[in-house]
mmCIF file with all atom_site columns, C-alpha atoms in Angstrom:
data_model
loop_
_atom_site.group_PDB
_atom_site.id
_atom_site.type_symbol
_atom_site.label_atom_id
_atom_site.label_alt_id
_atom_site.label_comp_id
_atom_site.label_asym_id
_atom_site.label_entity_id
_atom_site.label_seq_id
_atom_site.pdbx_PDB_ins_code
_atom_site.Cartn_x
_atom_site.Cartn_y
_atom_site.Cartn_z
_atom_site.occupancy
_atom_site.B_iso_or_equiv
_atom_site.pdbx_formal_charge
_atom_site.auth_seq_id
_atom_site.auth_comp_id
_atom_site.auth_asym_id
_atom_site.auth_atom_id
_atom_site.pdbx_PDB_model_num
ATOM 1  C CA . MET A 1 1  ? 105.351 88.786  108.668 1.00 91.00 ? 1  MET A CA 1
ATOM 2  C CA . VAL A 1 2  ? 102.509 90.148  106.549 1.00 95.00 ? 2  VAL A CA 1
ATOM 3  C CA . THR A 1 3  ? 99.892  92.481  108.054 1.00 94.00 ? 3  THR A CA 1
ATOM 4  C CA . ASN A 1 4  ? 96.718  93.792  106.413 1.00 96.00 ? 4  ASN A CA 1
ATOM 5  C CA . GLU A 1 5  ? 94.483  96.379  108.081 1.00 95.00 ? 5  GLU A CA 1
ATOM 6  C CA . GLU A 1 6  ? 91.089  97.798  107.173 1.00 96.00 ? 6  GLU A CA 1
ATOM 7  C CA . TYR A 1 7  ? 89.310  100.768 108.726 1.00 97.00 ? 7  TYR A CA 1
ATOM 8  C CA . LEU A 1 8  ? 85.611  101.401 108.058 1.00 96.00 ? 8  LEU A CA 1
ATOM 9  C CA . TYR A 1 9  ? 84.130  104.828 108.738 1.00 95.00 ? 9  TYR A CA 1
ATOM 10 C CA . LYS A 1 10 ? 80.545  106.058 108.817 1.00 95.00 ? 10 LYS A CA 1
ATOM 11 C CA . ASN A 1 11 ? 79.895  109.813 108.778 1.00 93.00 ? 11 ASN A CA 1
ATOM 12 C CA . GLY A 1 12 ? 83.579  110.399 109.572 1.00 91.00 ? 12 GLY A CA 1
ATOM 13 C CA . ARG A 1 13 ? 83.647  108.086 112.621 1.00 94.00 ? 13 ARG A CA 1
ATOM 14 C CA . LEU A 1 14 ? 85.466  104.789 112.891 1.00 96.00 ? 14 LEU A CA 1
ATOM 15 C CA . VAL A 1 15 ? 82.900  101.991 113.243 1.00 97.00 ? 15 VAL A CA 1
ATOM 16 C CA . PHE A 1 16 ? 84.894  98.858  112.368 1.00 98.00 ? 16 PHE A CA 1
ATOM 17 C CA . TYR A 1 17 ? 88.525  97.720  112.318 1.00 97.00 ? 17 TYR A CA 1
ATOM 18 C CA . TYR A 1 18 ? 89.974  94.494  110.913 1.00 97.00 ? 18 TYR A CA 1
ATOM 19 C CA . THR A 1 19 ? 93.516  93.186  110.837 1.00 96.00 ? 19 THR A CA 1
ATOM 20 C CA . LYS A 1 20 ? 95.017  89.934  109.610 1.00 96.00 ? 20 LYS A CA 1
ATOM 21 C CA . GLU A 1 21 ? 98.578  88.963  110.434 1.00 93.00 ? 21 GLU A CA 1
ATOM 22 C CA . THR A 1 22 ? 100.396 85.979  108.985 1.00 94.00 ? 22 THR A CA 1
ATOM 23 C CA . GLU A 1 23 ? 103.810 84.726  110.031 1.00 92.00 ? 23 GLU A CA 1
ATOM 24 C CA . GLU A 1 24 ? 105.468 81.372  109.367 1.00 92.00 ? 24 GLU A CA 1
ATOM 25 C CA . GLY A 1 25 ? 102.171 79.596  108.694 1.00 90.00 ? 25 GLY A CA 1
ATOM 26 C CA . LYS A 1 26 ? 100.412 81.080  111.734 1.00 91.00 ? 26 LYS A CA 1
ATOM 27 C CA . GLN A 1 27 ? 97.520  83.489  111.360 1.00 94.00 ? 27 GLN A CA 1
ATOM 28 C CA . TRP A 1 28 ? 95.804  86.026  113.653 1.00 93.00 ? 28 TRP A CA 1
ATOM 29 C CA . GLU A 1 29 ? 92.637  87.999  112.923 1.00 95.00 ? 29 GLU A CA 1
ATOM 30 C CA . THR A 1 30 ? 91.192  90.822  114.985 1.00 96.00 ? 30 THR A CA 1
ATOM 31 C CA . ARG A 1 31 ? 87.844  92.545  114.509 1.00 97.00 ? 31 ARG A CA 1
ATOM 32 C CA . LEU A 1 32 ? 86.768  95.557  116.592 1.00 97.00 ? 32 LEU A CA 1
ATOM 33 C CA . TRP A 1 33 ? 83.425  97.370  116.511 1.00 98.00 ? 33 TRP A CA 1
ATOM 34 C CA . PHE A 1 34 ? 83.085  100.966 117.723 1.00 97.00 ? 34 PHE A CA 1
ATOM 35 C CA . ASN A 1 35 ? 80.278  103.352 118.623 1.00 96.00 ? 35 ASN A CA 1
ATOM 36 C CA . ALA A 1 36 ? 80.294  106.887 120.075 1.00 92.00 ? 36 ALA A CA 1
ATOM 37 C CA . LYS A 1 37 ? 81.466  105.554 123.463 1.00 93.00 ? 37 LYS A CA 1
ATOM 38 C CA . GLY A 1 38 ? 84.353  103.479 122.105 1.00 93.00 ? 38 GLY A CA 1
ATOM 39 C CA . MET A 1 39 ? 84.845  99.791  121.403 1.00 95.00 ? 39 MET A CA 1
ATOM 40 C CA . PHE A 1 40 ? 81.755  97.760  122.226 1.00 96.00 ? 40 PHE A CA 1
ATOM 41 C CA . LYS A 1 41 ? 82.673  94.381  120.729 1.00 95.00 ? 41 LYS A CA 1
ATOM 42 C CA . SER A 1 42 ? 85.783  92.489  119.709 1.00 94.00 ? 42 SER A CA 1
ATOM 43 C CA . ASN A 1 43 ? 86.659  89.156  118.159 1.00 95.00 ? 43 ASN A CA 1
ATOM 44 C CA . VAL A 1 44 ? 90.166  87.691  118.041 1.00 94.00 ? 44 VAL A CA 1
ATOM 45 C CA . LYS A 1 45 ? 91.145  84.460  116.298 1.00 95.00 ? 45 LYS A CA 1
ATOM 46 C CA . ALA A 1 46 ? 94.444  82.596  116.214 1.00 92.00 ? 46 ALA A CA 1
ATOM 47 C CA . ASP A 1 47 ? 94.719  79.919  113.534 1.00 91.00 ? 47 ASP A CA 1
ATOM 48 C CA . ASP A 1 48 ? 90.913  80.025  113.040 1.00 89.00 ? 48 ASP A CA 1
ATOM 49 C CA . LYS A 1 49 ? 90.228  79.428  116.762 1.00 93.00 ? 49 LYS A CA 1
ATOM 50 C CA . GLU A 1 50 ? 88.258  82.161  118.505 1.00 93.00 ? 50 GLU A CA 1
ATOM 51 C CA . LEU A 1 51 ? 90.133  83.267  121.623 1.00 92.00 ? 51 LEU A CA 1
ATOM 52 C CA . THR A 1 52 ? 88.414  83.739  124.973 1.00 89.00 ? 52 THR A CA 1
ATOM 53 C CA . ALA A 1 53 ? 89.101  86.487  127.511 1.00 88.00 ? 53 ALA A CA 1
ATOM 54 C CA . LYS A 1 54 ? 91.131  83.930  129.486 1.00 89.00 ? 54 LYS A CA 1
ATOM 55 C CA . ASP A 1 55 ? 93.225  83.090  126.401 1.00 87.00 ? 55 ASP A CA 1
ATOM 56 C CA . LEU A 1 56 ? 93.900  86.806  125.821 1.00 88.00 ? 56 LEU A CA 1
ATOM 57 C CA . ALA A 1 57 ? 94.905  87.290  129.455 1.00 87.00 ? 57 ALA A CA 1
ATOM 58 C CA . THR A 1 58 ? 97.378  84.407  129.446 1.00 87.00 ? 58 THR A CA 1
ATOM 59 C CA . LYS A 1 59 ? 98.777  82.508  126.470 1.00 84.00 ? 59 LYS A CA 1
ATOM 60 C CA . TYR A 1 60 ? 97.798  85.078  123.793 1.00 82.00 ? 60 TYR A CA 1
ATOM 61 C CA . SER A 1 61 ? 98.287  88.302  125.775 1.00 85.00 ? 61 SER A CA 1
ATOM 62 C CA . ASP A 1 62 ? 100.202 89.873  122.840 1.00 83.00 ? 62 ASP A CA 1
ATOM 63 C CA . SER A 1 63 ? 97.047  89.524  120.708 1.00 84.00 ? 63 SER A CA 1
ATOM 64 C CA . LYS A 1 64 ? 94.783  91.410  123.107 1.00 88.00 ? 64 LYS A CA 1
ATOM 65 C CA . PRO A 1 65 ? 93.057  94.274  121.232 1.00 91.00 ? 65 PRO A CA 1
ATOM 66 C CA . LYS A 1 66 ? 94.268  97.814  121.875 1.00 92.00 ? 66 LYS A CA 1
ATOM 67 C CA . PRO A 1 67 ? 91.245  99.980  120.977 1.00 94.00 ? 67 PRO A CA 1
ATOM 68 C CA . LEU A 1 68 ? 92.829  103.309 121.948 1.00 94.00 ? 68 LEU A CA 1
ATOM 69 C CA . SER A 1 69 ? 95.734  102.646 119.616 1.00 94.00 ? 69 SER A CA 1
ATOM 70 C CA . VAL A 1 70 ? 93.348  101.631 116.817 1.00 95.00 ? 70 VAL A CA 1
ATOM 71 C CA . LEU A 1 71 ? 91.348  104.842 117.284 1.00 95.00 ? 71 LEU A CA 1
ATOM 72 C CA . LYS A 1 72 ? 94.539  106.919 117.288 1.00 96.00 ? 72 LYS A CA 1
ATOM 73 C CA . TYR A 1 73 ? 95.885  105.392 114.074 1.00 95.00 ? 73 TYR A CA 1
ATOM 74 C CA . GLY A 1 74 ? 92.411  105.416 112.528 1.00 94.00 ? 74 GLY A CA 1
ATOM 75 C CA . LYS A 1 75 ? 92.280  109.210 112.896 1.00 94.00 ? 75 LYS A CA 1
ATOM 76 C CA . LEU A 1 76 ? 95.790  109.542 111.484 1.00 95.00 ? 76 LEU A CA 1
ATOM 77 C CA . TYR A 1 77 ? 95.068  107.371 108.436 1.00 93.00 ? 77 TYR A CA 1
ATOM 78 C CA . GLN A 1 78 ? 91.731  109.113 107.878 1.00 93.00 ? 78 GLN A CA 1
ATOM 79 C CA . ALA A 1 79 ? 93.427  112.527 107.893 1.00 91.00 ? 79 ALA A CA 1
ATOM 80 C CA . LEU A 1 80 ? 96.138  111.322 105.488 1.00 91.00 ? 80 LEU A CA 1
ATOM 81 C CA . PHE A 1 81 ? 93.529  109.887 103.141 1.00 90.00 ? 81 PHE A CA 1
ATOM 82 C CA . VAL A 1 82 ? 91.456  113.074 103.120 1.00 87.00 ? 82 VAL A CA 1
ATOM 83 C CA . LYS A 1 83 ? 94.579  115.205 102.670 1.00 87.00 ? 83 LYS A CA 1
ATOM 84 C CA . ASN A 1 84 ? 95.607  113.129 99.637  1.00 86.00 ? 84 ASN A CA 1
ATOM 85 C CA . MET A 1 85 ? 92.155  113.528 98.069  1.00 83.00 ? 85 MET A CA 1
ATOM 86 C CA . VAL A 1 86 ? 92.376  117.328 97.984  1.00 75.00 ? 86 VAL A CA 1
ATOM 87 C CA . TYR A 1 87 ? 93.364  118.720 94.609  1.00 66.00 ? 87 TYR A CA 1
ATOM 88 C CA . GLN A 1 88 ? 95.939  121.471 94.603  1.00 58.00 ? 88 GLN A CA 1
#
């Protein structure tokens, strides 16, 4: 399995998250948009097919976005990045 993640920040706040996972010829993409209140939009695709809320509740429940987890790891990665940019 290969996973790529991207976090986009504006003024220190997470505004966009993207991940692409590929395994045995199958592909999943997730895009999440955030504002001050939290996630306000999401888009999930499996093998280039956009999934509906019904798909995410049934057949593709493992692919349902987890915005709280994304925010948590986004803060962690942001802190690690900033820490690595400081010269000692």
